[in-house]
Short mmCIF file of C-alpha atoms in Angstrom, two decimals:
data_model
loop_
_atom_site.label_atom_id
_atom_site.label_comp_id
_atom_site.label_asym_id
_atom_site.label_seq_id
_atom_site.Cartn_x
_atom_site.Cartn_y
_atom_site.Cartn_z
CA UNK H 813 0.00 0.00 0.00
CA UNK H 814 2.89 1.92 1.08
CA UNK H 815 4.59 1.44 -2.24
CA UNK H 816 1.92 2.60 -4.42
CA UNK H 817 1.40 6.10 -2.68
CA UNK H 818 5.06 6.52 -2.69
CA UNK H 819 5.03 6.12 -6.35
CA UNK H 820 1.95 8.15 -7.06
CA UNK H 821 3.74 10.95 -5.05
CA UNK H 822 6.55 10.28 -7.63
CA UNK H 823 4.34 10.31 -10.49
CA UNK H 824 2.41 13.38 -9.65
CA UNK H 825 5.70 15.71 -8.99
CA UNK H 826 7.11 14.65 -12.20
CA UNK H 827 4.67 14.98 -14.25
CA UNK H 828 3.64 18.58 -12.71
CA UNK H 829 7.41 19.61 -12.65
CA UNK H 830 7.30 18.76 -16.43
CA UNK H 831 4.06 20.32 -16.98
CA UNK H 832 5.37 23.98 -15.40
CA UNK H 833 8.56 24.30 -17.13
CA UNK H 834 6.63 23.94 -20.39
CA UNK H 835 4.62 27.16 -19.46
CA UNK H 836 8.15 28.86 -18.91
CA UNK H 837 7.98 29.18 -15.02
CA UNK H 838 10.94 28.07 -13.15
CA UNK H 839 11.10 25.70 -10.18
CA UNK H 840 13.04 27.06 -7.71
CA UNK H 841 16.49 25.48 -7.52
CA UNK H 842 17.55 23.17 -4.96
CA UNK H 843 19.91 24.70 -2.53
CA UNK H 844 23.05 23.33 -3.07
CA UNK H 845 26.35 23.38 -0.70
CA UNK H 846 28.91 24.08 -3.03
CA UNK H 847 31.25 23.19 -0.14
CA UNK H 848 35.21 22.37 0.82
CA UNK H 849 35.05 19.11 3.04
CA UNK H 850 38.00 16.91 3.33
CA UNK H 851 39.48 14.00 5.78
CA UNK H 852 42.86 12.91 6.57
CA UNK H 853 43.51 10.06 8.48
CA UNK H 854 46.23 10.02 11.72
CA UNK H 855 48.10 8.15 13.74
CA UNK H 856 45.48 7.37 16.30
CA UNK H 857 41.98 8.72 14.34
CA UNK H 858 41.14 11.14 11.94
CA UNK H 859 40.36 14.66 11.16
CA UNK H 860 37.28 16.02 9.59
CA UNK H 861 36.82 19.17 8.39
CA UNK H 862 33.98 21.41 6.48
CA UNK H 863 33.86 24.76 5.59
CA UNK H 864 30.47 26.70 6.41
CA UNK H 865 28.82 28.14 3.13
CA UNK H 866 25.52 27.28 1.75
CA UNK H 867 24.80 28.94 -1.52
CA UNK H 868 21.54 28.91 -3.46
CA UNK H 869 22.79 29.82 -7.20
CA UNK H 870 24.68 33.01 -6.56
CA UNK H 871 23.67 33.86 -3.59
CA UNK H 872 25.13 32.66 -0.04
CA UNK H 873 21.52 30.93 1.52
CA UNK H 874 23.53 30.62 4.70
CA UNK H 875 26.50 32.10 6.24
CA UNK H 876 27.35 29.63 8.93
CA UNK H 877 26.08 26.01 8.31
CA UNK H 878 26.89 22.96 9.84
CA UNK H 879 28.05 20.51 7.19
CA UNK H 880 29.74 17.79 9.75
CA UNK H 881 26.91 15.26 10.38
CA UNK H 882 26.70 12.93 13.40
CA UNK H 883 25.97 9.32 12.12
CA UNK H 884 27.28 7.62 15.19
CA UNK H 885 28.76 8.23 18.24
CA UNK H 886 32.29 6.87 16.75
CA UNK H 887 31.39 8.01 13.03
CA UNK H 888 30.45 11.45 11.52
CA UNK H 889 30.38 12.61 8.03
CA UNK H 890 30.72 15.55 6.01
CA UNK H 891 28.46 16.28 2.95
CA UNK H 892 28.83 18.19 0.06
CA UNK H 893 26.28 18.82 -3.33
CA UNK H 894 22.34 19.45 -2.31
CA UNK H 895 22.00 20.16 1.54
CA UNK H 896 18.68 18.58 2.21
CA UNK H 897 19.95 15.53 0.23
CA UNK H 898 23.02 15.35 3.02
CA UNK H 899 21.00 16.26 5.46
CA UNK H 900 18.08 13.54 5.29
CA UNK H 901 20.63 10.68 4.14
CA UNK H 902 22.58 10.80 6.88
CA UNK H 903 19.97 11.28 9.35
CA UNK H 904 18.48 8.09 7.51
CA UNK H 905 21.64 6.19 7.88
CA UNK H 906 22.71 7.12 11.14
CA UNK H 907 18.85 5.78 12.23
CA UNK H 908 19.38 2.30 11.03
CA UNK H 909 22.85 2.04 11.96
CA UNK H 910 21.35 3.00 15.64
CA UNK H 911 18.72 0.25 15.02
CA UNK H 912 21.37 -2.35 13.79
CA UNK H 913 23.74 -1.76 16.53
CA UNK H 914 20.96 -2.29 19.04
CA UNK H 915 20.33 -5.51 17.28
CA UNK H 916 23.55 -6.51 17.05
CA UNK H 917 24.82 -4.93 20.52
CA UNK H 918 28.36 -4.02 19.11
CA UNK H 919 29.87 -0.58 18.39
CA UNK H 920 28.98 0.36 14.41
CA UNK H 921 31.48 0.18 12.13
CA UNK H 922 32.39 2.56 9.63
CA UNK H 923 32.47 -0.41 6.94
CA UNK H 924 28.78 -0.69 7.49
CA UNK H 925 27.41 2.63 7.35
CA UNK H 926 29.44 3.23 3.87
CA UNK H 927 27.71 0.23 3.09
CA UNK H 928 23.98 1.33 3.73
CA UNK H 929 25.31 4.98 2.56
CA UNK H 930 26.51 3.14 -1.04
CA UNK H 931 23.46 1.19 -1.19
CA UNK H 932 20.51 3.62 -0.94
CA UNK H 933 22.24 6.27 -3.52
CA UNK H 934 23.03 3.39 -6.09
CA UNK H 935 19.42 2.44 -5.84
CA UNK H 936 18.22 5.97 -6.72
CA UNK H 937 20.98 6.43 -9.43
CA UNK H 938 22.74 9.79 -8.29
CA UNK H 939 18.61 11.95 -8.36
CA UNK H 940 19.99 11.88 -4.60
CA UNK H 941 22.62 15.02 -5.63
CA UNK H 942 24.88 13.69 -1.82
CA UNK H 943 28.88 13.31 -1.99
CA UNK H 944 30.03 12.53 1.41
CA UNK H 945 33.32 11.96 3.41
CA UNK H 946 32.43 9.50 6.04
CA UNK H 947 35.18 8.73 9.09
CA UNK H 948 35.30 7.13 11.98
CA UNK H 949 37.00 5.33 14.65
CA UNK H 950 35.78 1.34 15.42
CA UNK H 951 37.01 -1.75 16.20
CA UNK H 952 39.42 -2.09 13.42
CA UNK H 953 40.74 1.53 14.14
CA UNK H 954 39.96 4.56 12.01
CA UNK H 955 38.82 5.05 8.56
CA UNK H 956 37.75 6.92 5.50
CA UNK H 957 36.21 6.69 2.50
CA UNK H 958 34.21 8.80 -0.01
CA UNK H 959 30.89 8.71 -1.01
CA UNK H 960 29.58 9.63 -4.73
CA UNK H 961 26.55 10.69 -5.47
CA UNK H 962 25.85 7.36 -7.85
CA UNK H 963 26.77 5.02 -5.15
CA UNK H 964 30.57 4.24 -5.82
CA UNK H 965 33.06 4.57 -2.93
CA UNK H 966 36.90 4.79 -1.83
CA UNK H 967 38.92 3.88 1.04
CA UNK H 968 41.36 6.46 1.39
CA UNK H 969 43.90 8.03 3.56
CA UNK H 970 42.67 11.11 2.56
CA UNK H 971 39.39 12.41 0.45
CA UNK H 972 38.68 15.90 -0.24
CA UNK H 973 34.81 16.19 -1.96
CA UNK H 974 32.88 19.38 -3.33
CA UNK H 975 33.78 22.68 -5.44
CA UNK H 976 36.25 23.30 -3.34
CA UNK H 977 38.14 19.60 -3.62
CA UNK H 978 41.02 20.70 -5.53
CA UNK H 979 42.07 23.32 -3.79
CA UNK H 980 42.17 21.24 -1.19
CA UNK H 981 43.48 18.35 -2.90
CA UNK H 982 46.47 20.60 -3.97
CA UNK H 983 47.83 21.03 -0.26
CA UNK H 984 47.08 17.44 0.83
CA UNK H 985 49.32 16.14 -1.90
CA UNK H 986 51.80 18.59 -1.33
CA UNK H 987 51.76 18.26 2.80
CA UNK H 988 50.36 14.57 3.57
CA UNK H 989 52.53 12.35 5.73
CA UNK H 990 51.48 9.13 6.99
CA UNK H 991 50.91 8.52 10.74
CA UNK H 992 51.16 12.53 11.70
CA UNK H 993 50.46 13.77 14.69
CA UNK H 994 47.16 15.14 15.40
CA UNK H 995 48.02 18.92 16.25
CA UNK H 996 49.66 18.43 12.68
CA UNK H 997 47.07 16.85 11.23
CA UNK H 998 44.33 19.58 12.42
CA UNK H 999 46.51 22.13 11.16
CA UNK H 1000 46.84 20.13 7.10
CA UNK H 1001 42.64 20.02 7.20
CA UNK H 1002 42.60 23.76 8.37
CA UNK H 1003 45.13 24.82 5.35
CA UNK H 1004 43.16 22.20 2.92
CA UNK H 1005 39.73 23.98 3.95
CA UNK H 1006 41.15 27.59 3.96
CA UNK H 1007 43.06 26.86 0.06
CA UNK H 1008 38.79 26.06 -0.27
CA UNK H 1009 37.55 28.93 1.28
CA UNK H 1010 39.98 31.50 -0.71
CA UNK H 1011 39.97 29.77 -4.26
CA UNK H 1012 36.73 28.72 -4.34
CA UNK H 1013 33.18 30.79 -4.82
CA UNK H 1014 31.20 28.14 -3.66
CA UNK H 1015 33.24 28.02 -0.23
CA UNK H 1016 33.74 30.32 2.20
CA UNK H 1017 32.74 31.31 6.16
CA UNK H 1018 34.53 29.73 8.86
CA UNK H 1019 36.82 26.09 9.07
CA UNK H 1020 34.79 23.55 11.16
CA UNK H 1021 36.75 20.59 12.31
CA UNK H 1022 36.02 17.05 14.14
CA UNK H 1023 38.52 14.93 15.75
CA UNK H 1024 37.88 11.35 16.24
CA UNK H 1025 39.89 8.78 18.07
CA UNK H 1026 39.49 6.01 20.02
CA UNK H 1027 36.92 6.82 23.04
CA UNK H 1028 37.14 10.82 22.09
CA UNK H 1029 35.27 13.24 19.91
CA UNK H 1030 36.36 16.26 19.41
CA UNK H 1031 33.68 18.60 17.15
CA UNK H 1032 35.11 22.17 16.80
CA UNK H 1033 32.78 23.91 15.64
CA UNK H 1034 33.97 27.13 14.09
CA UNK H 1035 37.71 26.41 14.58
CA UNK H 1036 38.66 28.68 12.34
CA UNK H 1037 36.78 32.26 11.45
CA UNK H 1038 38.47 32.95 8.77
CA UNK H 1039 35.79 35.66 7.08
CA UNK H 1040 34.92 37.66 9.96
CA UNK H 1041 32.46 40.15 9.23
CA UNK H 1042 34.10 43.87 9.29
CA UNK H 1043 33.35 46.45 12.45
CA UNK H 1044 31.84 49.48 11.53
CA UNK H 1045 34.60 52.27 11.80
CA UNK H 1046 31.80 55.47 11.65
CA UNK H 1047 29.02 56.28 13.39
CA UNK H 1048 25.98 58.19 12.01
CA UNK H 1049 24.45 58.73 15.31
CA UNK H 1050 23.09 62.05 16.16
CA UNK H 1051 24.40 62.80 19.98
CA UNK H 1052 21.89 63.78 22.43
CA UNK H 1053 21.31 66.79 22.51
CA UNK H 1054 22.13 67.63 18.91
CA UNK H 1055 18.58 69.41 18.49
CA UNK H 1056 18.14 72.13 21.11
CA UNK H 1057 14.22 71.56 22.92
CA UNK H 1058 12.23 74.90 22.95
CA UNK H 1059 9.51 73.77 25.09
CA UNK H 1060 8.26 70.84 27.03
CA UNK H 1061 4.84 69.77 28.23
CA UNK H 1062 2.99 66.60 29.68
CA UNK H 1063 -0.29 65.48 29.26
CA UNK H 1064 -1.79 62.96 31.62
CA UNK H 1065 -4.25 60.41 29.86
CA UNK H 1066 -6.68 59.01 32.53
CA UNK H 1067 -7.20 55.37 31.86
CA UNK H 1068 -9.70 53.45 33.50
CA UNK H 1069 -9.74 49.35 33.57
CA UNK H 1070 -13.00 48.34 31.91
CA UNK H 1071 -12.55 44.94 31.32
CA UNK H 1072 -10.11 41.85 33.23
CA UNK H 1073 -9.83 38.26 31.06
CA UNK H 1074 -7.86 35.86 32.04
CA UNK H 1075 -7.20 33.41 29.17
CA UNK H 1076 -5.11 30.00 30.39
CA UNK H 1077 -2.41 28.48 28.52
CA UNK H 1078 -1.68 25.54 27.01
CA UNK H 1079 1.11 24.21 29.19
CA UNK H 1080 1.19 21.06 28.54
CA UNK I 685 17.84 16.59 -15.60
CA UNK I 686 14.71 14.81 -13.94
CA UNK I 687 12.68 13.58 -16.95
CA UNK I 688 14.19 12.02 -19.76
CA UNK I 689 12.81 10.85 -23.30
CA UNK I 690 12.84 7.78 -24.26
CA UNK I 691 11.75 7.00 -27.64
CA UNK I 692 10.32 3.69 -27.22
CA UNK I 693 7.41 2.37 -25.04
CA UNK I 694 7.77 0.62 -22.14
CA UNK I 695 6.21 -2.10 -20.90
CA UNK I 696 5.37 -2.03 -17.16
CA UNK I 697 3.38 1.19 -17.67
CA UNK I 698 -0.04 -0.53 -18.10
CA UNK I 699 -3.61 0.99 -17.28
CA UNK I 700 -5.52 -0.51 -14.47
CA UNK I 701 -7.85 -2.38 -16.25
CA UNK I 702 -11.28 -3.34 -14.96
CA UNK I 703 -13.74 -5.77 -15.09
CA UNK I 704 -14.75 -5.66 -18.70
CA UNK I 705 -11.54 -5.42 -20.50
CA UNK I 706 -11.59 -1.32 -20.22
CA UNK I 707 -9.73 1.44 -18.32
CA UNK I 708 -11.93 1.39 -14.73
CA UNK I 709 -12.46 5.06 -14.79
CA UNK I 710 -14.43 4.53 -11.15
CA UNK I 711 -11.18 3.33 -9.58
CA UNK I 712 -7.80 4.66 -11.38
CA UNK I 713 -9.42 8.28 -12.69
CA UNK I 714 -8.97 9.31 -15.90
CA UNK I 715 -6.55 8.18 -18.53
CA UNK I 716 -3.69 9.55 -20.74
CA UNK I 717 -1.83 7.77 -23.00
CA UNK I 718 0.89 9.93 -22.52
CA UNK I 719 1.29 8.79 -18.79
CA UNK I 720 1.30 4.88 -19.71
CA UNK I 721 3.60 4.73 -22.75
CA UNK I 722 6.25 6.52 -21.32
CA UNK I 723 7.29 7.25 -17.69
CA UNK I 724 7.64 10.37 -16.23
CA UNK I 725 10.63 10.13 -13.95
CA UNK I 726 13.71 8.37 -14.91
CA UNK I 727 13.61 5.99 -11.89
CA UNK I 728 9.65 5.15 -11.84
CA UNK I 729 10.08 1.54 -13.42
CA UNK I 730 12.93 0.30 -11.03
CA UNK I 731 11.38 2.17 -8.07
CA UNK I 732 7.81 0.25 -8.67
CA UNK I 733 9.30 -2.89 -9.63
CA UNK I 734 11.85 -2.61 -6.60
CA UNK I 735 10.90 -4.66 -3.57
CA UNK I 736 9.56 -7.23 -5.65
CA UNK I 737 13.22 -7.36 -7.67
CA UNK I 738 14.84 -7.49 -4.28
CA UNK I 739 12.43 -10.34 -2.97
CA UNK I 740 13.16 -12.05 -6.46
CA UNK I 741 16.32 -12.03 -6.18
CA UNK I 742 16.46 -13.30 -2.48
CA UNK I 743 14.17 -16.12 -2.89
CA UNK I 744 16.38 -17.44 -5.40
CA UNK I 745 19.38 -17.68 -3.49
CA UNK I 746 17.38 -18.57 -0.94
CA UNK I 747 16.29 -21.93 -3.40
CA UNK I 748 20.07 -21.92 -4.71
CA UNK I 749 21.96 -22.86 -1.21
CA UNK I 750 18.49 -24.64 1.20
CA UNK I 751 16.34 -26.41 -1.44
CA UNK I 752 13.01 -25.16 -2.73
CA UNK I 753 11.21 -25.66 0.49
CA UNK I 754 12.78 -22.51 1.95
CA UNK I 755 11.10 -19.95 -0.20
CA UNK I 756 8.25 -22.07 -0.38
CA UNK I 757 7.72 -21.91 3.58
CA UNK I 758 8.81 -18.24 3.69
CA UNK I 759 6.23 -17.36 0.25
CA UNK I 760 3.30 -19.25 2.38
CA UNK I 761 4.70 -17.51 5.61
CA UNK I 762 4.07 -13.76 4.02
CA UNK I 763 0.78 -15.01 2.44
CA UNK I 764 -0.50 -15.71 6.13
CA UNK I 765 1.12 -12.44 7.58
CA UNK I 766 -0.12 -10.55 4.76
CA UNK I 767 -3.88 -11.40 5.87
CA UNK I 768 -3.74 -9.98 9.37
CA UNK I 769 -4.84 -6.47 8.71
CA UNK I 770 -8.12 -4.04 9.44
CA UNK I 771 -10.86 -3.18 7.33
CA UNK I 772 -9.85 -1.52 3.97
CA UNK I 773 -10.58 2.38 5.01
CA UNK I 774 -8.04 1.76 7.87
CA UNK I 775 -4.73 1.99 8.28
CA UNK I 776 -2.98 -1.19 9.25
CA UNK I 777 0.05 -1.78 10.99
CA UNK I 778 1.14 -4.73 8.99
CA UNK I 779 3.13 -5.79 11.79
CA UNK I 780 3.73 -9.28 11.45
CA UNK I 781 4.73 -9.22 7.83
CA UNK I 782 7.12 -6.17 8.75
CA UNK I 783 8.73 -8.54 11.14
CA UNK I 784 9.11 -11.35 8.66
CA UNK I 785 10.25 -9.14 6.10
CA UNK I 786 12.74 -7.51 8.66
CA UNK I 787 11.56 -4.25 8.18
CA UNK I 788 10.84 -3.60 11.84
CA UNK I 789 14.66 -2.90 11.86
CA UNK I 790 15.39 -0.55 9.22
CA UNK I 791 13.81 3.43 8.35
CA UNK I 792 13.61 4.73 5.13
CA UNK I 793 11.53 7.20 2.96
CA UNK I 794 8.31 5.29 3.44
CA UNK I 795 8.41 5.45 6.83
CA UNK I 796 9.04 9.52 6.87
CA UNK I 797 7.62 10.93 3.63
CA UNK I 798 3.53 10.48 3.10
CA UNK I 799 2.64 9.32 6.55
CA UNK I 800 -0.94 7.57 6.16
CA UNK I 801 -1.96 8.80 9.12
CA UNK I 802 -1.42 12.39 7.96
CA UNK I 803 -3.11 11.71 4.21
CA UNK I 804 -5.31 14.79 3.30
CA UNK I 805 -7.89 11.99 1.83
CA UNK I 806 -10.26 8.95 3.30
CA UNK I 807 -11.52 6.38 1.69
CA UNK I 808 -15.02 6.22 1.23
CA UNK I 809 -16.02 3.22 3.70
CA UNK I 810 -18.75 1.41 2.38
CA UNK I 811 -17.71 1.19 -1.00
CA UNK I 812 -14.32 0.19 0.17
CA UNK I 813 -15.55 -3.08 2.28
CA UNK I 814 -17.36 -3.61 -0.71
CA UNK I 815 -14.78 -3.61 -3.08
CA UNK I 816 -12.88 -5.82 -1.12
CA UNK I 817 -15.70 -8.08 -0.42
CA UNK I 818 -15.99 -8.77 -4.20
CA UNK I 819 -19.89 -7.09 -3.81
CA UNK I 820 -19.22 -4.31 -6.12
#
């Protein structure tokens, strides 16, 4: 029953979406992230990191948005291309992996939420516009792969995704060392976002960043403002006492109480 | 791009056809021809067609590595599960056959988008029980 009011719901907003571009009106675009987001794994964990731009076309939708998604307490993941795409899959994903790891009482792993995540946007052949960089720490120790919007994967060291991924790209492959530190690893994402946020029109805002080892999450969010909005230097305020008063008088308006309601509210 | 053209027909698309060989106005509304030669979203065939591909495709690795009988007892075990449900206007909570089919473990669109319970329209109950009685 399900099934066929899913696909009637299908059916009708195709058919109208073709219907109103043939009378010339536009549907309003999807807003899409146009992002920076990168990983680099460390010696003990890894390091994710986001920058914090939503745009809508040409036009920043919003200025400071939150692009590192919790899937599980040990695994988080960054998404780039539409944000309500990101946004619902992983919230989808990290519900079932909560599910399955009640069923199966063990810690998730990252293997099986790249899994699910590979799964569901194969099955809807890339319509679902979500490229994500999934990390996290499990049994097995930490790890990261990328997620296309068509469903293929990669288990990488590092993975930089979005507008923004070359930039990034570029000082990963210049600066990547295996097993770093993780002050020097923080600092590598924070360059990679920032080359994203400066060469890159899609990215921009502040440098959020999230930790993960063993036991520990760090989620610094901004960790980096790195387009602070300017301070006004003048001020057009009129002092008081700019405009001399000639005269002054009160007037007294007697009020009486005619009428006391009391209307209850809905507390509950 | 959402919709794409595709120059040939597809099968799959069919009306609903009704008791006498013709479109059953009463029951599916009006018909285009448009909207039954060709679909209107690139993913409406495998979408329709998926569960019953993915129980398809189970069942017969299912009969591959235990023998026929294990589909067989699973098929007949759905059929029974399958029955257990409220009158026609009501919304059922197909419990039992989510539990067989393992879907009490997993959320996806279904679940969110199009919540029965929040569905703008009602059946009409009469006509409904007897639809599903066989009366009409």
């Amino acid at each position: 029953m399900t099934q066929t009011f899913l696909n009637a719901v299908f059916l009708e907003n195709a058919v109208l979406e073709a219907e109103v571009t043939k009378l010339g009106c536009n549907i309003p675009a999807a807003r899409k992230t146009g992002t920076t987001i990168c990983g680099v794994v460390f010696k003990d964990g890894l390091v994710l990191g986001a920058d914090t731009r939503a745009t809508e076309g040409m036009i920043v939708a919003d200025k400071n948005c939150s692009k590192i998604h919790y899937i599980s307490p040990n695994i988080y993941c960054c998404g780039a291309g539409t944000a309500a795409d990101t946004e619902m899959t992983t919230q989808i994903i990290s519900s079932n992996l909560e599910l399955h790891s009640l069923s199966t009482s063990r810690m998730p792993r990252v293997a099986t939420a790249n899994r699910m995540l590979k799964q569901m946007l194969f099955r809807y052949q890339g319509h679902i516009g979500a490229a994500l960089v999934l990390g996290g720490v499990d049994c097995n120790g930490p790890h990261l792969y990328s997620i296309y919007p068509h469903g293929s994967t990669d288990k990488l060291p590092y993975v930089t995704m979005g507008s923004g991924s070359l930039a990034a790209m570029a000082v990963f492959e210049d600066r990547y060392k295996q097993d770093m530190e993780e002050e020097d690893a923080k600092r590598l994402v924070r360059d990679a976002i920032a080359a994203g946020i400066f060469n890159d029109l899609g990215s921009g805002s502040n440098i959020d960043l999230c930790v993960i080892t063993k036991g520990r999450v760090d989620y610094l969010r901004p960790h980096d403002m790195a387009n602070k909005k300017g301070v006004r230097t003048g001020n057009y305020k009129y002092k008081q006492g700019t405009t001399g008063v000639l005269t002054k008088s009160v007037i007294k308006l007697d009020l009486e109480v005619v009428e006391e309601t009391v209307q209850t509210m809905d507390t509950s | 791009m959402l919709t794409e053209l595709c120059s040939v027909p597809v099968t799959g698309m069919g009306q609903h056809v009704g008791a006498y060989g013709v479109q059953d106005t009463l029951r599916s509304g009006f018909s285009s021809v448009k909207n039954e030669l060709l679909p209107s979203h690139a993913l409406e065939l495998s979408e329709k067609n998926f569960q019953l591909n993915q129980d398809k495709m189970n069942f017969s690795t299912l009969r591959n590595i235990q023998g026929l009988h294990a589909p067989l007892k699973l098929q007949m075990e759905y059929r029974a599960a399958r029955q257990i449900q409220r009158l026609p206007f009501l919304q059922s909570s197909h419990l039992a056959l989510d539990t067989l089919k393992g879907n009490d473990e997993s959320i996806s669109f279904e679940d969110i988008l199009n919540d029965p319970a929040q569905s703008e329209m009602v059946g009409e109950p009469h006509i409904m029980v007897e639809y599903k009685l066989g009366l009409m």
